[in-house]
Amino acid sequence: MSSLAKQLTGVVANTRKLLDLCGSLQAENDMLKLEVQSLKVAVDTSIDKNKQLEEKVKALTVARSLDEVEVGEAGINEKILDTKQKINDFVREIDKCIELLK
């Protein structure tokens, strides 16, 4: 009987250890989930910032192309058509974004 009691005590002790380990692993898992979530937010923020910077680059390109307009009539017409094309490209991109939001 003594041997059976010792074995039972060992099983109970091992079960408690496993439960403690399970609890600590669950806490670590919760912490890692929070870290993953915060990293996802950081990545999304970086992607948004990158898109904003790309739009600024496009706008600066358009602005610089307008600054470089030649005095001649042909140069002005060409730059106007180029600018209109770029504006149309922006409008198409905006329309695509609106469709994705729907």
XYZ file of C-alpha atoms in Angstrom:
102
model
C 0.000 0.000 0.000
C 2.851 2.285 0.765
C 4.232 1.879 -2.750
C 0.847 2.688 -4.250
C 0.556 5.789 -2.081
C 4.021 6.932 -3.174
C 3.126 6.429 -6.809
C -0.113 8.355 -6.342
C 1.751 11.179 -4.618
C 4.244 11.217 -7.513
C 1.425 11.371 -10.061
C -0.223 14.238 -8.168
C 3.102 16.110 -7.954
C 3.773 15.591 -11.661
C 0.250 16.713 -12.492
C 0.759 19.926 -10.479
C 4.055 20.541 -12.270
C 2.345 20.029 -15.618
C -0.471 22.391 -14.655
C 2.046 25.031 -13.535
C 3.980 24.591 -16.763
C 0.768 24.807 -18.761
C -0.136 28.058 -16.997
C 3.254 29.617 -17.661
C 3.161 28.517 -21.304
C -0.337 29.987 -21.659
C 0.907 33.303 -20.235
C 3.855 33.283 -22.632
C 1.518 32.464 -25.515
C -0.739 35.405 -24.619
C 2.289 37.687 -24.446
C 3.506 36.501 -27.852
C 0.047 37.051 -29.350
C 0.116 40.646 -28.113
C 3.584 41.105 -29.578
C 2.459 39.718 -32.936
C -0.534 42.046 -32.911
C 1.627 45.093 -32.160
C 4.076 44.100 -34.896
C 1.211 43.765 -37.375
C 0.073 47.268 -36.464
C 3.635 48.536 -36.948
C 3.869 46.860 -40.363
C 0.498 48.278 -41.427
C 1.589 51.731 -40.291
C 4.830 51.398 -42.241
C 2.948 50.304 -45.355
C 0.591 53.279 -45.061
C 3.523 55.650 -44.557
C 5.260 54.138 -47.583
C 2.157 54.665 -49.733
C 1.885 58.276 -48.560
C 5.523 58.885 -49.434
C 5.044 57.320 -52.860
C 2.107 59.657 -53.489
C 4.253 62.627 -52.425
C 6.958 61.515 -54.856
C 4.392 61.352 -57.658
C 3.056 64.783 -56.752
C 6.575 66.213 -56.660
C 7.285 64.662 -60.045
C 4.216 66.365 -61.484
C 5.155 69.648 -59.838
C 8.710 69.468 -61.168
C 7.477 68.661 -64.643
C 5.369 71.822 -64.505
C 8.386 73.837 -63.349
C 10.439 72.639 -66.286
C 7.930 73.812 -68.914
C 9.659 75.422 -71.869
C 8.597 78.833 -73.080
C 7.686 77.516 -76.538
C 4.064 76.682 -77.354
C 4.885 73.076 -78.314
C 6.673 72.478 -75.000
C 3.750 73.876 -73.043
C 1.216 71.719 -74.905
C 3.357 68.627 -74.393
C 3.726 69.296 -70.667
C -0.006 69.989 -70.349
C -0.814 66.654 -72.007
C 1.728 64.896 -69.787
C 0.221 66.499 -66.697
C -3.300 65.576 -67.784
C -2.154 61.985 -68.282
C -0.646 61.901 -64.800
C -3.834 63.360 -63.314
C -5.850 60.700 -65.135
C -3.533 58.029 -63.700
C -4.127 59.424 -60.199
C -7.894 59.402 -60.765
C -7.743 55.756 -61.902
C -5.750 54.809 -58.799
C -8.250 56.628 -56.585
C -11.118 54.817 -58.313
C -9.378 51.472 -57.715
C -8.951 52.328 -54.037
C -12.628 53.293 -53.750
C -13.647 49.994 -55.344
C -11.479 48.083 -52.868
C -13.130 49.894 -49.978
C -16.624 48.858 -51.112
